[in-house]
Coordinates of C-alpha atoms and ligand atoms in Angstrom, one line a residue:
M13 CA -66.7 1.8 28.0
G14 CA -65.4 3.2 31.3
I15 CA -67.0 2.5 34.6
K16 CA -70.2 4.4 35.4
L17 CA -69.3 7.2 37.8
D18 CA -72.8 8.5 38.3
N19 CA -73.1 7.0 41.7
I20 CA -69.9 8.5 42.9
F21 CA -70.8 11.9 41.6
D22 CA -74.4 11.8 42.8
A23 CA -73.3 10.9 46.3
F24 CA -70.9 13.8 46.3
S25 CA -73.5 16.3 45.0
K26 CA -75.6 15.5 48.1
N27 CA -73.4 17.7 50.2
F28 CA -74.3 17.4 53.9
I29 CA -71.2 19.0 55.3
F30 CA -70.2 22.4 53.9
R31 CA -72.1 25.5 53.3
N32 CA -69.1 27.3 51.9
K33 CA -65.8 25.5 52.2
N34 CA -63.8 28.5 50.9
I35 CA -64.3 30.1 54.2
L36 CA -61.8 27.6 55.7
Q37 CA -59.2 28.1 53.0
S38 CA -56.2 30.0 54.3
N39 CA -56.4 32.7 51.5
Y40 CA -59.9 33.6 52.5
T41 CA -60.2 37.0 54.3
P42 CA -62.4 36.5 57.3
E43 CA -65.0 39.2 58.1
T44 CA -63.9 39.5 61.7
I45 CA -60.4 39.2 63.2
L46 CA -60.6 38.0 66.7
H47 CA -58.0 38.5 69.5
R48 CA -55.8 40.8 67.5
D49 CA -57.2 44.2 68.5
E50 CA -54.0 45.1 70.2
Q51 CA -51.8 44.4 67.2
I52 CA -54.3 46.1 64.8
K53 CA -54.3 49.2 66.9
Q54 CA -50.5 49.3 67.1
V55 CA -49.9 48.8 63.4
A56 CA -52.6 51.4 62.7
S57 CA -51.0 54.0 65.0
I58 CA -47.5 53.4 63.7
L59 CA -48.8 53.9 60.1
R60 CA -51.1 56.8 61.0
P61 CA -48.7 59.6 59.9
A62 CA -49.3 58.3 56.4
L63 CA -52.7 60.0 56.4
R64 CA -50.9 63.3 56.6
L65 CA -48.4 62.1 54.0
E66 CA -45.7 62.0 56.6
K67 CA -43.3 59.1 56.5
P68 CA -44.2 56.4 59.1
S69 CA -41.4 54.6 60.9
N70 CA -40.2 51.5 59.2
L71 CA -41.9 48.5 60.9
F72 CA -40.8 45.0 61.5
L73 CA -43.4 42.4 62.4
Y74 CA -42.5 38.9 63.5
G75 CA -44.1 35.9 65.0
L76 CA -44.5 32.2 64.2
T77 CA -46.6 31.1 61.2
G78 CA -50.3 31.3 61.5
T79 CA -50.3 34.1 64.1
G80 CA -52.3 36.5 61.9
K81 CA -49.5 38.8 60.7
T82 CA -50.5 38.9 57.1
L83 CA -54.1 39.2 57.9
V84 CA -53.6 42.1 60.3
V85 CA -51.3 44.0 57.9
Q86 CA -53.6 43.6 55.0
Y87 CA -56.6 44.7 57.1
V88 CA -54.8 47.9 58.2
R89 CA -53.6 48.5 54.6
N90 CA -57.2 48.3 53.3
Q91 CA -58.5 50.7 55.9
L92 CA -55.7 53.2 55.3
L93 CA -56.2 53.1 51.6
E94 CA -59.9 53.7 52.0
R95 CA -59.2 56.8 54.1
A96 CA -56.5 57.9 51.7
E97 CA -58.9 57.7 48.8
K98 CA -61.5 59.8 50.6
Q99 CA -58.9 62.4 51.5
K100 CA -57.5 62.2 47.9
L101 CA -54.1 61.5 49.2
N102 CA -51.3 60.5 47.0
L103 CA -50.5 57.4 49.1
K104 CA -49.5 54.0 47.7
I105 CA -49.2 50.9 49.8
E106 CA -48.2 47.7 48.1
Y107 CA -47.9 44.1 49.3
I108 CA -45.2 41.7 48.1
N109 CA -44.9 38.1 49.2
C110 CA -41.2 37.3 49.0
K111 CA -41.9 33.6 49.6
L112 CA -43.1 33.2 46.0
K113 CA -40.2 32.1 43.9
K114 CA -41.0 34.2 40.9
V115 CA -41.0 37.3 43.2
G116 CA -38.4 36.8 45.9
D117 CA -35.6 34.7 44.5
T118 CA -33.5 37.4 43.0
E119 CA -33.0 41.1 43.6
Y120 CA -34.0 41.7 40.0
R121 CA -37.4 40.0 40.5
I122 CA -38.2 41.9 43.7
L123 CA -37.5 45.2 41.9
A124 CA -39.4 44.1 38.8
E125 CA -42.4 43.2 41.0
L126 CA -42.3 46.6 42.7
L127 CA -42.1 48.3 39.3
R128 CA -45.1 46.3 38.1
K129 CA -47.0 47.8 40.9
F130 CA -46.7 51.1 39.1
G131 CA -48.0 49.4 36.0
E132 CA -44.6 49.1 34.3
D133 CA -44.1 46.1 32.0
I134 CA -40.7 44.7 33.1
P135 CA -39.1 41.7 31.3
F136 CA -38.4 38.8 33.6
T137 CA -34.7 39.1 33.1
G138 CA -32.2 41.2 31.2
L139 CA -32.0 44.7 32.5
P140 CA -29.2 45.8 34.8
T141 CA -30.4 46.2 38.4
G142 CA -29.0 49.7 38.6
Q143 CA -31.3 50.7 35.8
L144 CA -34.3 49.2 37.7
Y145 CA -33.4 51.1 40.8
Q146 CA -33.2 54.3 38.8
K147 CA -36.6 53.6 37.2
F148 CA -38.0 52.9 40.6
T149 CA -36.9 56.1 42.2
E150 CA -38.1 58.1 39.2
L151 CA -41.6 56.4 39.4
I152 CA -41.8 57.1 43.1
E153 CA -40.7 60.7 42.6
N154 CA -43.3 61.3 39.8
K155 CA -46.2 59.2 40.8
T156 CA -46.6 59.2 44.5
Q157 CA -45.7 61.2 47.6
L158 CA -45.5 58.3 50.0
F159 CA -45.0 54.7 49.2
I160 CA -45.3 52.0 51.9
I161 CA -43.8 48.7 50.8
I162 CA -44.9 45.6 52.7
L163 CA -42.4 42.8 52.3
D164 CA -44.0 39.7 53.6
E165 CA -41.9 36.6 54.5
I166 CA -38.9 38.8 54.0
D167 CA -36.7 36.2 55.7
Q168 CA -37.2 33.9 52.7
A169 CA -35.8 36.5 50.3
V170 CA -32.9 37.3 52.5
R171 CA -32.0 33.7 52.9
R172 CA -31.9 33.3 49.1
I173 CA -30.3 36.6 48.0
G174 CA -28.8 38.2 51.1
D175 CA -29.7 41.5 52.6
G176 CA -28.1 43.9 50.0
F177 CA -31.5 44.8 48.5
L178 CA -32.8 45.8 51.9
Y179 CA -29.8 48.0 52.4
T180 CA -30.5 49.7 49.1
L181 CA -34.2 50.1 49.9
T182 CA -33.6 51.6 53.3
R183 CA -31.3 54.2 51.7
I184 CA -33.5 55.2 48.8
N185 CA -35.1 58.1 50.8
S186 CA -31.8 60.0 50.7
E187 CA -32.1 60.1 46.9
L188 CA -35.8 61.2 46.9
K189 CA -36.8 64.9 46.9
N190 CA -40.6 64.9 46.7
S191 CA -41.5 61.6 48.0
Q192 CA -40.6 59.0 50.7
I193 CA -40.8 55.3 51.2
S194 CA -41.5 53.3 54.3
L195 CA -40.9 49.6 54.7
I196 CA -42.9 47.0 56.6
G197 CA -41.0 43.7 56.9
I198 CA -42.8 40.6 58.1
S199 CA -41.1 37.4 59.2
N200 CA -42.1 34.0 60.4
D201 CA -38.6 33.4 61.6
T202 CA -38.3 35.1 65.0
K203 CA -34.5 35.1 64.9
F204 CA -34.2 36.6 61.5
I205 CA -33.7 40.2 62.4
D206 CA -30.6 39.5 64.5
Q207 CA -28.9 38.0 61.5
L208 CA -29.1 41.2 59.5
D209 CA -26.3 43.6 59.0
P210 CA -26.7 46.0 62.1
R211 CA -27.3 49.0 59.9
I212 CA -30.1 47.4 58.1
K213 CA -31.5 46.0 61.3
S214 CA -31.7 49.3 63.0
S215 CA -33.3 50.9 60.0
L216 CA -35.8 48.2 59.3
S217 CA -36.9 47.8 62.9
E218 CA -37.4 51.5 63.9
E219 CA -40.6 50.0 65.3
E220 CA -41.0 46.3 66.1
L221 CA -44.1 44.3 66.9
I222 CA -44.3 40.7 67.9
F223 CA -47.3 38.5 67.3
P224 CA -47.6 35.9 70.1
P225 CA -49.1 32.5 69.3
Y226 CA -52.8 32.0 69.9
N227 CA -53.7 29.9 72.9
A228 CA -56.3 27.1 72.7
L229 CA -59.2 29.4 73.8
Q230 CA -58.4 32.0 71.2
L231 CA -58.1 29.4 68.5
K232 CA -61.5 28.0 69.6
D233 CA -63.1 31.4 69.0
V234 CA -61.5 31.8 65.6
L235 CA -62.6 28.3 64.6
A236 CA -66.1 28.7 65.9
S237 CA -66.5 32.0 64.2
R238 CA -65.4 30.7 60.8
S239 CA -67.2 27.4 61.0
K240 CA -70.5 29.1 61.6
T241 CA -70.6 30.1 57.9
A242 CA -68.4 27.4 56.5
F243 CA -70.4 24.4 57.8
K244 CA -74.0 23.5 57.6
E245 CA -76.0 23.7 60.8
G246 CA -75.4 20.9 63.3
V247 CA -72.5 19.4 61.3
I248 CA -69.8 20.3 63.7
G249 CA -70.0 20.0 67.4
E250 CA -68.2 21.9 70.1
G251 CA -66.2 18.9 71.0
V252 CA -64.6 18.7 67.6
I253 CA -63.8 22.4 67.6
N254 CA -62.3 22.3 71.1
K255 CA -60.1 19.3 70.2
C256 CA -59.0 20.9 66.9
A257 CA -58.1 24.1 68.8
A258 CA -56.2 22.1 71.3
Y259 CA -54.2 20.3 68.6
A260 CA -53.3 23.5 66.9
A261 CA -52.3 25.1 70.2
L262 CA -49.8 22.3 70.7
S263 CA -48.3 23.1 67.3
H264 CA -47.4 26.6 68.4
G265 CA -50.8 28.2 68.1
D266 CA -51.0 28.2 64.4
A267 CA -54.4 29.4 63.2
R268 CA -53.7 28.3 59.6
R269 CA -53.1 24.8 60.8
A270 CA -56.2 24.8 62.9
L271 CA -58.3 25.9 59.9
D272 CA -56.6 23.3 57.7
L273 CA -57.4 20.6 60.2
L274 CA -61.0 21.5 60.4
R275 CA -61.4 21.7 56.6
V276 CA -59.7 18.3 56.0
S277 CA -61.9 16.8 58.8
G278 CA -64.9 18.1 57.0
E279 CA -63.7 16.6 53.7
L280 CA -63.2 13.2 55.2
A281 CA -66.7 13.3 56.7
E282 CA -68.0 14.4 53.3
R283 CA -66.2 11.5 51.6
R284 CA -67.8 9.0 54.0
G285 CA -71.2 10.5 53.1
A286 CA -71.7 11.4 56.8
K287 CA -73.9 14.2 58.1
E288 CA -71.6 15.1 60.9
V289 CA -67.9 15.7 61.5
T290 CA -66.6 13.4 64.3
E291 CA -63.5 13.4 66.5
K292 CA -62.3 10.4 64.5
D293 CA -62.4 12.4 61.3
L294 CA -60.3 15.0 63.1
D295 CA -57.7 12.5 64.2
E296 CA -57.5 11.1 60.6
A297 CA -57.2 14.6 59.3
K298 CA -54.4 15.3 61.6
E299 CA -52.5 12.2 60.4
K300 CA -53.1 13.0 56.8
I301 CA -51.9 16.6 57.1
E302 CA -48.8 15.5 58.9
K303 CA -48.0 13.0 56.2
D304 CA -48.6 15.5 53.4
R305 CA -46.4 18.0 55.3
I306 CA -43.5 15.5 55.5
L307 CA -43.8 14.5 51.8
D308 CA -44.0 18.1 50.6
L309 CA -41.0 19.0 52.8
I310 CA -38.9 16.2 51.3
K311 CA -39.9 16.9 47.7
T312 CA -38.8 20.5 48.0
Q313 CA -35.3 19.8 49.4
P314 CA -32.3 20.2 47.2
K315 CA -30.6 17.2 45.5
Q316 CA -27.7 16.9 48.0
F317 CA -30.3 16.7 50.8
H318 CA -31.9 13.9 49.0
F319 CA -28.6 12.0 48.8
V320 CA -28.1 12.4 52.5
L321 CA -31.6 11.3 53.3
Y322 CA -31.4 8.4 51.0
S323 CA -28.2 7.3 52.8
I324 CA -30.1 7.4 56.1
L325 CA -32.9 5.3 54.6
L326 CA -30.4 2.7 53.3
L327 CA -28.8 2.5 56.7
E328 CA -32.2 2.1 58.5
E329 CA -33.1 -0.7 56.2
N330 CA -30.1 -2.8 57.0
K331 CA -29.9 -1.6 60.5
K332 CA -28.1 -3.9 62.9
N333 CA -26.7 -1.2 65.3
K334 CA -27.5 2.3 66.1
I335 CA -26.8 4.8 63.4
F336 CA -24.2 7.6 64.0
T337 CA -23.3 10.6 61.9
G338 CA -20.1 9.0 60.7
D339 CA -22.0 5.9 59.3
I340 CA -24.3 8.2 57.4
Y341 CA -21.3 10.1 55.9
R342 CA -19.6 6.8 54.8
T343 CA -22.8 5.6 53.1
Y344 CA -23.3 9.0 51.5
E345 CA -19.7 9.1 50.2
K346 CA -20.1 5.7 48.6
L347 CA -23.4 6.8 47.0
C348 CA -21.7 9.9 45.6
K349 CA -18.9 7.8 44.2
N350 CA -21.3 5.4 42.6
M351 CA -23.4 8.1 41.1
V352 CA -20.4 10.2 40.1
I353 CA -21.5 13.4 41.8
E354 CA -19.7 15.9 43.9
C355 CA -19.4 14.9 47.5
L356 CA -19.9 17.4 50.3
T357 CA -17.7 17.6 53.4
Q358 CA -18.6 15.7 56.5
R359 CA -19.2 19.0 58.3
R360 CA -21.7 20.1 55.6
V361 CA -23.5 16.8 55.7
G362 CA -23.6 17.2 59.5
D363 CA -25.4 20.5 59.0
I364 CA -27.9 18.9 56.6
I365 CA -28.6 16.3 59.2
A366 CA -29.1 19.0 61.8
E367 CA -31.6 20.6 59.5
F368 CA -33.5 17.3 59.1
D369 CA -33.6 17.2 62.9
M370 CA -35.0 20.7 63.0
V371 CA -37.9 20.0 60.6
G372 CA -38.7 16.7 62.2
I373 CA -37.5 14.2 59.5
V374 CA -34.9 12.7 61.9
N375 CA -34.2 12.8 65.6
A376 CA -30.6 13.4 66.6
K377 CA -29.3 12.7 70.0
V378 CA -25.9 14.0 71.0
I379 CA -23.6 11.4 72.6
S380 CA -20.3 12.1 74.2
K381 CA -17.5 9.7 73.3
G382 CA -15.2 10.6 76.2
R383 CA -12.2 12.9 76.0
G384 CA -14.4 15.7 74.7
G385 CA -15.4 13.9 71.5
R386 CA -19.0 13.9 70.5
T387 CA -21.2 12.3 67.9
R388 CA -24.9 12.2 67.1
E389 CA -27.1 9.2 67.1
I390 CA -29.6 9.5 64.3
K391 CA -33.1 8.0 64.1
L392 CA -35.5 8.4 61.3
A393 CA -38.6 10.2 62.4
I394 CA -40.8 9.5 59.3
P395 CA -43.8 7.3 60.1
E396 CA -43.3 3.7 59.0
T397 CA -46.2 3.7 56.5
L398 CA -44.7 6.6 54.6
I399 CA -41.2 5.1 54.1
P400 CA -42.0 3.4 50.8
K401 CA -43.4 6.6 49.3
V402 CA -40.4 8.6 50.5
K403 CA -38.1 6.1 49.0
E404 CA -39.9 6.4 45.7
I405 CA -39.6 10.2 45.7
L406 CA -35.9 10.0 46.5
E407 CA -35.1 7.4 43.9
Q408 CA -37.0 9.4 41.3
S409 CA -35.2 12.6 42.2
L410 CA -31.8 10.9 42.2
N411 CA -32.3 8.6 39.2
I412 CA -31.5 5.5 41.2
Ligands
LIG4 N1 -57.6 36.3 64.6 C1 -58.0 35.6 63.5 N2 -59.3 35.5 63.2 C2 -59.7 34.8 62.1 N3 -58.8 34.2 61.3 C3 -57.5 34.3 61.6 C4 -57.0 35.0 62.7 N4 -55.7 34.9 62.7 C5 -55.4 34.1 61.7 N5 -56.4 33.7 61.0 C6 -56.4 32.9 59.8 O1 -55.4 32.0 59.9 C7 -54.6 31.9 58.7 C8 -53.2 32.3 59.0 O2 -53.1 33.7 59.3 P1 -52.0 34.6 58.6 O3 -52.3 36.0 58.8 O4 -51.8 34.2 57.2 O5 -50.8 34.2 59.5 P2 -49.2 34.6 59.4 O6 -49.1 35.6 58.3 O7 -48.9 35.0 60.8 O8 -48.5 33.3 59.1 C9 -55.3 32.7 57.7 O9 -56.2 31.9 57.0 C10 -56.1 33.7 58.5 O10 -57.3 34.1 57.8
LIG5 MG1 -48.0 35.4 56.6

C-alpha cells in the first residue's frame, strides 16, 4: 500500500490562484500586444508589397531575447495571410525556428523543413542537398508566386552550420522565373549580422529593424494585461506586478522572463495553499528561476566544457590561494590525462573560460603581471547551494 495522496490532490484541486495559467506561458499568443505599435507598423509596411505579389525587401530584425520579435512577426504574418486569402493571392509565408535542433542543425534539415511546408515528405537524411534545392525551386515555381520565409533565431543556425545556406537562399531568386522569395531573419544576438559574409549581410538586411528592450513601465503594462485573465481576482497586487517588472527590466527588459517570474510566483503561492501571491513568493521565484537557468545551461554544454568546469570546481574545493587561468589549465590537463581524453590547447581553454564568464558561471578579472603579461583571476559565480548538484551533473556526464 502506498501512502494516501488524496489530501495532497484535494488541496491542489482547490485552486485559489490561477484562472488560466496558460496565459502566462511564453508560447501563448496574447490578445493584445502593448508598446510595439511602431515595430508592427514598420514590419507591416515593409511587407506590404506582398499584397500586390511584389517582392518585399529582405528584412533583418534584431534585439535581445524577450523583446517581442517573434510575437510581432507572427502577428503581422497572420494579418497578411488573412488579407491574402480574401484577395485570393498566391502568397505563402512560413515560419521556421532555427533554434530547434531537428530543424536548424544542418543545411539539410533546414531545407527539408522548408520542403515540408509544401507538404513534401522528406526523409530525415540521405538525399544530396543539391537535389533538395532543386526540388525547392521547382515547388516555389509551381506552387506559389511569392514565398516569404521567416528564419527565427537565425544566429543559432549560422553558429552551427555557417552562412552558406543563407548565401544560397539569397541567390535563389536569380533562378526563379515566375516566383520570388523574400527572407526575414530574426536574431537575439545583436552582433550577429556583422559576422556574416558582407554579401550575405547586405542582401539579408536590405531593411533592418531593431527591437529595443522594454522598460519597467512597459513591462508593468504587459504583465498587468496578461495577469488580468491569468489570475483570479484579487490574487495579485500592484506591488507584486511592479516589483516583477522592475526585476525583468534589470535583466535587459525581457518580457519572457517577466512572465516566467510571475507564473512561478503564482505556482509557489498555489503550493503553499495561499490565496494571494506575495512579494516573498516573487523573490523565491526569482531565485528558483536563476538556479534552473544555471543548471540547464551547464547541462547543455559540450563535454570539454564540462571538463574545464570540473577543473574549476576541484580547484575551488581545495582553494588556498586565488585561482588563475594557468592553474585551471594544469588541473584540466591532469584530468584529461587521467581520463585518457584529448586535451585542448591552453588558448582554447581560455576561450571556454571566457564563455563561462559571459554566461555568468564564473567571474573573470584581468590582472596584469608586469612587462605586458596578463592573466585572469577566476571565481566561481554559481550559488553555494547549487554546487553539489552541479558536481553531480558533471560527474555523471564525465563518468567520474
Ligand atoms: N508587447 C507585448 N505584449 C504582450 N506580451 C508580450 C509582449 N512582448 C512580448 N510578450 C511576450 O513575451 C514573451 C517573449 O516574446 P517574444 O516575441 O517571444 O520575444 P523574442 O522573440 O524577442 O525573444 C512571449 O511570451 C510574448 O508573448
Ligand atoms: Mg523569439
